[in-house]
CSV table of C-alpha atoms and ligand atoms in Angstrom, one decimal:
chain,number,residue,atom,x,y,z
Y,1,MET,CA,-24.5,106.6,-26.2
Y,2,HIS,CA,-21.1,108.3,-26.6
Y,3,GLU,CA,-21.9,110.0,-29.8
Y,4,ALA,CA,-23.2,113.0,-27.3
Y,5,ARG,CA,-20.2,112.9,-25.2
Y,6,LEU,CA,-18.3,113.0,-28.3
Y,7,CYS,CA,-20.5,115.9,-29.5
Y,8,LEU,CA,-20.0,118.2,-26.7
Y,9,SER,CA,-15.6,117.6,-27.0
Y,10,LEU,CA,-16.6,118.5,-30.8
Y,11,LEU,CA,-18.6,121.5,-29.9
Y,12,ASP,CA,-16.4,122.5,-27.4
Y,13,LEU,CA,-13.1,122.5,-29.8
Y,14,ALA,CA,-15.1,124.4,-32.5
Y,15,GLU,CA,-15.7,126.8,-30.1
Y,16,ARG,CA,-12.3,127.1,-28.8
Y,17,HIS,CA,-11.4,127.3,-32.6
Y,18,LEU,CA,-14.3,130.3,-33.3
Y,19,GLU,CA,-13.0,132.3,-30.3
Y,20,ARG,CA,-9.4,132.2,-31.8
Y,21,ALA,CA,-10.7,133.1,-35.4
Y,22,GLY,CA,-12.1,136.3,-33.5
Y,23,GLY,CA,-15.6,134.9,-34.9
Y,24,GLU,CA,-18.8,135.9,-32.9
Y,25,ARG,CA,-20.9,132.6,-34.3
Y,26,ILE,CA,-20.4,129.0,-35.9
Y,27,LEU,CA,-22.5,128.6,-38.6
Y,28,ALA,CA,-21.0,125.0,-40.1
Y,29,VAL,CA,-19.4,122.4,-38.9
Y,30,ARG,CA,-17.6,119.7,-41.2
Y,31,VAL,CA,-16.7,116.5,-39.6
Y,32,GLU,CA,-15.1,113.4,-41.1
Y,33,VAL,CA,-16.6,110.7,-39.7
Y,34,GLY,CA,-14.4,107.3,-40.8
Y,35,ALA,CA,-16.3,104.1,-41.0
Y,36,LEU,CA,-14.1,102.4,-38.3
Y,37,SER,CA,-14.6,104.7,-36.0
Y,38,GLY,CA,-17.2,103.5,-33.8
Y,39,VAL,CA,-19.4,106.5,-34.3
Y,40,VAL,CA,-22.8,105.8,-35.9
Y,41,PRO,CA,-23.2,109.4,-38.0
Y,42,GLU,CA,-26.6,109.2,-37.9
Y,43,ALA,CA,-26.3,109.4,-33.8
Y,44,LEU,CA,-24.1,111.9,-34.3
Y,45,ALA,CA,-26.1,114.1,-36.7
Y,46,SER,CA,-29.5,113.6,-34.2
Y,47,ALA,CA,-27.4,114.7,-31.1
Y,48,PHE,CA,-25.9,117.5,-32.8
Y,49,PRO,CA,-28.7,120.3,-32.6
Y,50,ILE,CA,-29.6,119.2,-29.0
Y,51,CYS,CA,-26.3,119.7,-27.7
Y,52,ALA,CA,-25.4,122.3,-29.8
Y,53,GLU,CA,-28.4,123.9,-28.3
Y,54,ALA,CA,-26.5,126.2,-25.5
Y,55,THR,CA,-23.1,127.1,-27.4
Y,56,ARG,CA,-22.3,129.3,-30.5
Y,57,ALA,CA,-22.5,126.7,-32.3
Y,58,ARG,CA,-26.8,126.9,-32.2
Y,59,GLY,CA,-28.9,126.3,-35.3
Y,60,ALA,CA,-25.2,125.5,-36.8
Y,61,GLU,CA,-25.0,122.4,-40.0
Y,62,LEU,CA,-23.6,119.5,-39.0
Y,63,ARG,CA,-22.4,118.5,-42.6
Y,64,ILE,CA,-20.7,114.9,-41.8
Y,65,GLU,CA,-18.2,113.4,-44.7
Y,66,ARG,CA,-17.8,109.3,-44.8
Y,67,SER,CA,-14.2,107.9,-45.0
Y,68,ALA,CA,-12.7,104.5,-44.7
Y,69,GLY,CA,-11.0,104.4,-42.4
Y,70,ARG,CA,-11.0,105.0,-38.0
Y,71,ASP,CA,-10.3,108.8,-38.4
Y,72,LEU,CA,-13.0,111.3,-36.6
Y,73,VAL,CA,-11.6,114.7,-37.4
Y,74,LEU,CA,-13.4,118.0,-37.3
Y,75,ARG,CA,-12.1,119.5,-40.7
Y,76,ASP,CA,-12.9,123.0,-40.4
Y,77,LEU,CA,-15.7,125.3,-39.4
Y,78,GLU,CA,-18.1,128.5,-41.0
Y,79,VAL,CA,-17.9,131.6,-39.0
Y,80,CYS,CA,-19.0,134.9,-38.8
P,1,MET,CA,-33.0,113.1,-40.9
P,2,CYS,CA,-34.5,115.9,-39.9
P,3,GLY,CA,-37.3,113.9,-38.0
P,4,THR,CA,-36.2,116.1,-34.7
P,5,CYS,CA,-38.0,118.8,-36.2
P,6,GLY,CA,-39.7,118.0,-39.2
P,7,CYS,CA,-38.3,120.3,-41.7
P,8,GLY,CA,-38.9,117.0,-43.9
P,9,GLU,CA,-34.9,117.7,-45.4
P,10,PRO,CA,-34.2,114.3,-47.9
P,11,GLY,CA,-31.4,112.7,-46.6
P,12,GLY,CA,-30.5,109.2,-48.8
P,13,PRO,CA,-27.6,107.1,-47.6
P,14,ALA,CA,-25.4,108.6,-50.2
P,15,SER,CA,-25.6,112.2,-49.5
P,16,PRO,CA,-24.1,114.1,-46.7
P,17,ILE,CA,-25.6,114.1,-43.5
P,18,ARG,CA,-26.6,117.1,-42.4
P,19,ALA,CA,-28.6,118.3,-39.0
P,20,HIS,CA,-30.8,121.1,-40.1
P,21,ALA,CA,-29.5,124.6,-40.1
P,22,HIS,CA,-32.5,127.0,-38.4
P,23,GLU,CA,-30.3,130.3,-38.3
P,24,PRO,CA,-27.5,129.3,-41.0
P,25,SER,CA,-26.9,133.0,-42.4
P,26,PRO,CA,-24.4,135.0,-41.1
P,27,ALA,CA,-26.2,138.5,-39.1
P,28,PRO,CA,-26.1,141.4,-41.9
P,29,GLY,CA,-22.6,143.0,-41.6
P,30,HIS,CA,-21.4,139.7,-41.0
P,31,GLU,CA,-18.9,138.0,-43.9
P,32,ALA,CA,-19.3,134.2,-43.2
P,33,ARG,CA,-15.3,132.9,-43.5
P,34,ARG,CA,-13.9,129.6,-43.0
P,35,VAL,CA,-11.4,128.4,-40.2
P,36,GLU,CA,-9.9,125.3,-41.0
P,37,VAL,CA,-9.2,122.9,-37.8
P,38,GLU,CA,-8.1,119.6,-38.8
P,39,THR,CA,-8.0,118.2,-35.5
P,40,SER,CA,-9.1,114.7,-34.2
P,41,LEU,CA,-11.8,114.4,-32.1
P,42,LEU,CA,-10.4,111.9,-30.0
P,43,ALA,CA,-7.4,113.8,-29.8
P,44,ALA,CA,-7.5,114.2,-25.8
P,45,ASN,CA,-8.2,111.0,-25.2
P,46,GLU,CA,-5.5,109.7,-26.9
P,47,ALA,CA,-3.6,112.3,-25.1
P,48,ASN,CA,-4.8,110.5,-22.0
P,49,ALA,CA,-4.2,107.3,-23.0
P,50,ARG,CA,-0.2,107.6,-24.1
P,51,ALA,CA,0.3,109.2,-20.9
P,52,LEU,CA,-1.2,106.5,-18.7
P,53,ARG,CA,1.2,104.3,-20.9
P,54,GLU,CA,3.7,106.2,-20.3
P,55,ARG,CA,3.2,106.3,-16.6
P,56,LEU,CA,2.6,102.4,-16.6
P,57,ALA,CA,5.7,101.8,-18.7
P,58,GLY,CA,8.0,103.4,-16.3
P,59,LEU,CA,6.9,101.0,-13.4
P,60,GLY,CA,7.3,98.3,-16.1
P,61,ILE,CA,4.0,97.6,-16.5
P,62,GLU,CA,2.1,96.7,-19.4
P,63,ALA,CA,-1.6,97.1,-20.0
P,64,VAL,CA,-3.9,94.7,-22.1
P,65,GLY,CA,-7.5,95.5,-23.0
P,66,LEU,CA,-10.0,92.7,-22.8
P,67,LEU,CA,-12.9,93.7,-25.4
P,68,GLY,CA,-15.9,91.8,-26.4
P,69,ALA,CA,-20.1,92.0,-26.4
P,70,PRO,CA,-21.4,91.4,-22.5
P,71,GLY,CA,-20.8,87.4,-21.1
P,72,CYS,CA,-18.2,86.9,-24.4
P,73,GLY,CA,-16.1,85.6,-21.2
P,74,LYS,CA,-13.9,88.5,-20.9
P,75,THR,CA,-14.1,87.9,-16.6
P,76,SER,CA,-13.9,84.3,-17.0
P,77,LEU,CA,-10.7,84.0,-19.3
P,78,LEU,CA,-9.0,86.7,-16.3
P,79,GLU,CA,-10.5,84.2,-13.5
P,80,ARG,CA,-8.9,81.4,-15.4
P,81,THR,CA,-5.6,83.0,-16.3
P,82,LEU,CA,-4.5,84.0,-12.5
P,83,GLU,CA,-6.3,80.1,-11.7
P,84,ILE,CA,-3.2,78.9,-14.3
P,85,LEU,CA,-0.5,81.8,-12.7
P,86,ALA,CA,-1.4,80.8,-9.2
P,87,ALA,CA,-0.7,76.9,-9.6
P,88,THR,CA,2.6,77.3,-10.5
P,89,ASP,CA,3.1,80.9,-8.2
P,90,PRO,CA,0.8,81.5,-5.4
P,91,ASP,CA,1.9,84.8,-5.7
P,92,ALA,CA,1.8,85.6,-9.2
P,93,PRO,CA,-1.8,86.9,-9.0
P,94,ALA,CA,-0.7,89.3,-6.6
P,95,ARG,CA,1.7,91.1,-9.4
P,96,VAL,CA,-1.6,91.0,-11.9
P,97,ALA,CA,-3.8,94.3,-11.1
P,98,VAL,CA,-7.3,94.4,-13.1
P,99,VAL,CA,-9.8,97.4,-14.1
P,100,GLU,CA,-13.5,96.2,-14.2
P,101,GLY,CA,-15.4,98.0,-16.2
P,102,ASP,CA,-19.4,97.7,-16.3
P,103,CYS,CA,-22.3,99.9,-16.5
P,104,ALA,CA,-23.3,98.6,-12.7
P,105,THR,CA,-22.2,96.5,-10.1
P,106,ASP,CA,-18.9,95.5,-8.7
P,107,HIS,CA,-19.8,91.1,-9.6
P,108,ASP,CA,-16.9,91.1,-11.5
P,109,ALA,CA,-14.3,93.1,-9.5
P,110,ARG,CA,-15.3,90.3,-6.3
P,111,ARG,CA,-14.8,87.4,-8.7
P,112,ILE,CA,-11.4,88.9,-9.9
P,113,ALA,CA,-10.6,89.7,-5.9
P,114,THR,CA,-11.2,85.7,-5.0
P,115,ARG,CA,-8.2,85.0,-7.2
P,116,GLY,CA,-6.0,87.3,-5.5
P,117,ALA,CA,-5.3,90.2,-7.6
P,118,ARG,CA,-5.4,93.7,-7.1
P,119,VAL,CA,-8.6,95.3,-8.3
P,120,ALA,CA,-10.6,98.6,-9.3
P,121,GLN,CA,-14.2,98.5,-10.2
P,122,ILE,CA,-15.7,101.3,-12.6
P,123,GLU,CA,-19.3,101.7,-12.8
P,124,THR,CA,-20.0,103.9,-15.7
P,125,GLY,CA,-23.5,103.7,-15.5
P,126,ALA,CA,-24.7,104.7,-18.7
P,127,LEU,CA,-22.0,105.4,-20.4
P,128,CYS,CA,-21.1,102.5,-23.0
P,129,HIS,CA,-17.0,102.3,-22.4
P,130,LEU,CA,-14.2,103.0,-20.6
P,131,ASP,CA,-11.6,105.5,-21.5
P,132,ALA,CA,-8.2,106.3,-20.2
P,133,HIS,CA,-9.7,109.1,-17.8
P,134,LEU,CA,-11.2,106.4,-16.1
P,135,VAL,CA,-8.8,103.8,-16.0
P,136,GLY,CA,-6.1,106.0,-15.0
P,137,HIS,CA,-8.2,107.3,-12.0
P,138,ALA,CA,-9.0,103.6,-11.1
P,139,LEU,CA,-5.5,102.6,-11.2
P,140,GLU,CA,-4.5,105.5,-8.6
P,141,LYS,CA,-7.0,103.6,-6.3
P,142,LEU,CA,-4.4,100.6,-7.1
P,143,ASP,CA,-1.1,100.3,-4.9
P,144,LEU,CA,0.9,99.5,-8.3
P,145,ASP,CA,4.0,98.2,-6.1
P,146,GLY,CA,4.5,95.1,-7.7
P,147,VAL,CA,2.6,95.1,-10.0
P,148,GLU,CA,4.3,93.6,-13.8
P,149,ARG,CA,0.6,94.1,-15.4
P,150,VAL,CA,-2.4,95.4,-16.1
P,151,PHE,CA,-5.7,94.2,-17.4
P,152,VAL,CA,-8.5,96.4,-18.2
P,153,GLU,CA,-11.8,94.7,-19.1
P,154,ASN,CA,-13.9,97.1,-21.0
P,155,VAL,CA,-17.6,97.4,-21.0
P,156,GLY,CA,-19.5,94.4,-22.8
P,157,ASN,CA,-19.8,96.0,-25.5
P,158,LEU,CA,-18.8,95.7,-29.6
P,159,VAL,CA,-19.1,98.9,-30.6
P,160,CYS,CA,-18.1,101.7,-28.3
P,161,PRO,CA,-14.8,100.5,-27.0
P,162,ALA,CA,-13.1,100.8,-30.4
P,163,PRO,CA,-11.9,104.3,-30.8
P,164,PHE,CA,-11.0,104.9,-26.8
P,165,SER,CA,-7.7,103.6,-26.2
P,166,CYS,CA,-7.6,102.8,-22.4
P,167,GLY,CA,-3.4,103.1,-21.9
P,168,GLU,CA,-3.3,99.5,-23.0
P,169,SER,CA,0.0,98.5,-25.2
P,170,ARG,CA,-2.1,95.9,-26.6
P,171,ARG,CA,-6.4,94.8,-27.1
P,172,ALA,CA,-7.8,91.3,-27.1
P,173,LEU,CA,-10.7,91.2,-28.6
P,174,LEU,CA,-12.9,88.0,-27.4
P,175,VAL,CA,-15.8,86.6,-29.7
P,176,SER,CA,-17.1,83.8,-27.5
P,177,THR,CA,-18.6,80.7,-30.1
P,178,PRO,CA,-22.4,81.1,-29.0
P,179,GLU,CA,-22.2,84.6,-30.7
P,180,GLY,CA,-21.6,83.2,-34.1
P,181,ASP,CA,-18.3,83.5,-36.3
P,182,ASP,CA,-19.9,86.6,-38.4
P,183,LYS,CA,-19.2,88.7,-35.7
P,184,PRO,CA,-15.7,89.9,-37.0
P,185,GLU,CA,-17.3,91.2,-40.1
P,186,LYS,CA,-20.4,92.8,-38.4
P,187,TYR,CA,-18.2,94.8,-35.9
P,188,PRO,CA,-15.2,96.0,-38.1
P,189,ALA,CA,-14.6,98.7,-35.6
P,190,MET,CA,-13.6,95.9,-32.8
P,191,VAL,CA,-11.6,94.2,-35.4
P,192,ALA,CA,-9.6,97.6,-36.5
P,193,ALA,CA,-8.6,97.9,-32.8
P,194,ALA,CA,-7.8,94.6,-31.7
P,195,ASP,CA,-3.8,93.2,-31.7
P,196,CYS,CA,-5.0,89.9,-31.3
P,197,LEU,CA,-9.0,87.7,-31.8
P,198,VAL,CA,-9.4,85.1,-29.2
P,199,VAL,CA,-12.5,83.3,-29.7
P,200,THR,CA,-13.6,81.7,-26.3
P,201,LYS,CA,-16.4,79.1,-24.9
P,202,THR,CA,-14.5,76.4,-27.6
P,203,ASP,CA,-15.9,73.8,-25.3
P,204,LEU,CA,-19.2,74.7,-26.9
P,205,LEU,CA,-18.1,73.9,-30.5
P,206,PRO,CA,-20.2,70.3,-30.6
P,207,HIS,CA,-23.4,72.3,-29.8
P,208,LEU,CA,-22.9,75.0,-32.6
P,209,ASP,CA,-22.2,75.8,-36.1
P,210,PHE,CA,-19.1,78.6,-35.6
P,211,ASP,CA,-16.3,77.8,-37.5
P,212,VAL,CA,-13.2,78.7,-36.3
P,213,GLU,CA,-11.2,78.8,-39.4
P,214,ARG,CA,-13.8,81.3,-40.8
P,215,CYS,CA,-14.3,83.5,-38.0
P,216,VAL,CA,-10.2,84.3,-38.2
P,217,GLU,CA,-10.3,84.5,-41.6
P,218,ARG,CA,-13.2,87.3,-41.5
P,219,ALA,CA,-11.5,89.1,-38.8
P,220,ARG,CA,-8.3,88.8,-41.3
P,221,ARG,CA,-10.7,90.5,-43.9
P,222,VAL,CA,-10.6,93.6,-41.9
P,223,ARG,CA,-7.8,93.6,-40.3
P,224,PRO,CA,-5.1,91.0,-42.2
P,225,GLY,CA,-2.3,89.4,-40.5
P,226,LEU,CA,-4.3,89.5,-36.9
P,227,PRO,CA,-3.3,87.0,-34.4
P,228,ALA,CA,-5.7,84.7,-33.3
P,229,LEU,CA,-6.0,82.5,-30.6
P,230,ALA,CA,-9.5,80.1,-29.8
P,231,VAL,CA,-9.6,78.8,-25.9
P,232,SER,CA,-11.7,77.7,-23.3
P,233,ALA,CA,-11.5,79.2,-19.6
P,234,ARG,CA,-13.8,76.4,-18.7
P,235,SER,CA,-11.4,73.2,-20.2
P,236,GLY,CA,-8.2,75.3,-20.4
P,237,ALA,CA,-7.9,74.2,-23.7
P,238,GLY,CA,-5.8,76.9,-25.8
P,239,MET,CA,-4.9,78.7,-22.2
P,240,ASP,CA,-1.3,77.9,-23.1
P,241,GLU,CA,-1.4,80.0,-27.0
P,242,TRP,CA,-2.8,83.0,-24.7
P,243,LEU,CA,-0.6,83.0,-21.9
P,244,ALA,CA,2.4,83.0,-24.5
P,245,TRP,CA,0.5,86.0,-26.6
P,246,LEU,CA,0.7,87.8,-23.3
P,247,ALA,CA,4.1,86.8,-22.6
P,248,ALA,CA,5.8,88.3,-26.2
P,249,GLY,CA,4.7,91.2,-24.5
P,250,GLY,CA,4.4,95.2,-25.9
P,251,ARG,CA,5.4,94.2,-28.8
P,252,ARG,CA,2.6,95.6,-31.6
X,301,LIG,N1,-19.1,77.1,-22.1
X,301,LIG,C1,-18.4,77.6,-21.4
X,301,LIG,N2,-18.9,78.9,-20.5
X,301,LIG,C2,-18.2,80.1,-20.5
X,301,LIG,C3,-17.0,79.6,-20.6
X,301,LIG,N3,-16.5,81.1,-20.3
X,301,LIG,C4,-17.7,82.1,-19.6
X,301,LIG,N4,-18.0,80.8,-19.7
X,301,LIG,C5,-19.6,81.6,-19.5
X,301,LIG,O1,-20.4,82.7,-19.8
X,301,LIG,C6,-21.1,83.6,-19.1
X,301,LIG,C7,-20.4,84.7,-19.3
X,301,LIG,O2,-18.8,84.7,-18.8
X,301,LIG,P1,-18.1,86.2,-18.1
X,301,LIG,O3,-17.0,85.6,-17.4
X,301,LIG,O4,-19.1,86.5,-16.8
X,301,LIG,O5,-18.4,86.7,-19.1
X,301,LIG,P2,-18.0,88.8,-19.3
X,301,LIG,O6,-17.6,89.3,-20.8
X,301,LIG,O7,-16.8,89.0,-18.2
X,301,LIG,O8,-19.4,89.6,-19.2
X,301,LIG,P3,-19.3,91.0,-19.0
X,301,LIG,O9,-18.4,91.4,-17.9
X,301,LIG,O10,-20.8,91.0,-18.2
X,301,LIG,O11,-19.6,91.4,-20.1
X,301,LIG,C8,-20.8,82.9,-17.6
X,301,LIG,O12,-22.0,82.3,-18.0
X,301,LIG,C9,-19.7,81.8,-17.6
X,301,LIG,O13,-19.8,80.9,-16.8
X,301,LIG,C10,-16.4,78.8,-21.3
X,301,LIG,O14,-15.3,78.8,-22.0
X,301,LIG,N5,-17.1,77.9,-21.8
X,302,LIG,MG1,-16.9,90.8,-17.2
X,303,LIG,ZN1,-21.7,103.8,-27.5
């Protein structure tokens, strides 16, 4: 189950960018998941709310965009 | 998608997946705004892998990864490789170091150790793949003085090791004949991550409907021009080609 582990790095990265932007809360996270990235979008989606519980992304929306390649990229955040 | 909380949001395969948002709106007095990130989630591992690859290159060592399903013959291929190397030079296995990845047990490390190579076992527990951080620490436990080649045998798994480089210069994907020749198409991420397809257990071909050509062709649909070879660790067939691929060095 490496999606949970990836989810934690995703949230870690997101929180660092939230801080840098001087925001308080993460409302949404947009991630690109490539078909060849080895990541199952459904598994990422179900791990996300659980992993986010103890972070400033609690309750945030995870928007997954599928692409064809091997990319796994945190595109942007919606913060306030 | 929202079986977790029962909010019953429909999520057909065509629509983007959205994890539920229970507090989606900004608190009063706070404007929602967009923050660009554009950062790969694999960046941390990529950086670790690059550092490890450079550290090994500095010691004159190339690391080769072995990937494939549980039981596809990764350890057997290494055993046979060490046996052949020892036949021409009894000291050759001592110039090989192996990192073994399994969820549990040191069975594979013991098998490799009896062939004279230096070996470190990583027991990953629940983790389904190795990564550069784990492999780097495992190699710290070994004396690499005089070592020329490192093999990294990943956890048997045809999905999860793909995106996590372990500092290898090249990765071989093993598909054993009993698995069926359609595996490269079913698990394209692994093919995309590979630098060579090795069909293993060819001694079993007479008992199976596995077609080596078809398997190779299917892999090349995912990764055009992928080098491919077929071996039997049991009979030794094809081992020359495997050794030649290894000897061809860190070309990608
Ligand atoms: N007939 C035949 N059997 C083989 C060959 N190579 C491996 N095997 C058998 O396949 C089984 C698994 O081999 P291993 O080398 O342990 O496979 P592995 O990929 O290292 O397995 P894990 O590390 O557990 O994922 C063993 O019973 C081997 O004897 C081969 O070339 N021919
Ligand atoms: Mg093994
Ligand atoms: Zn996994």
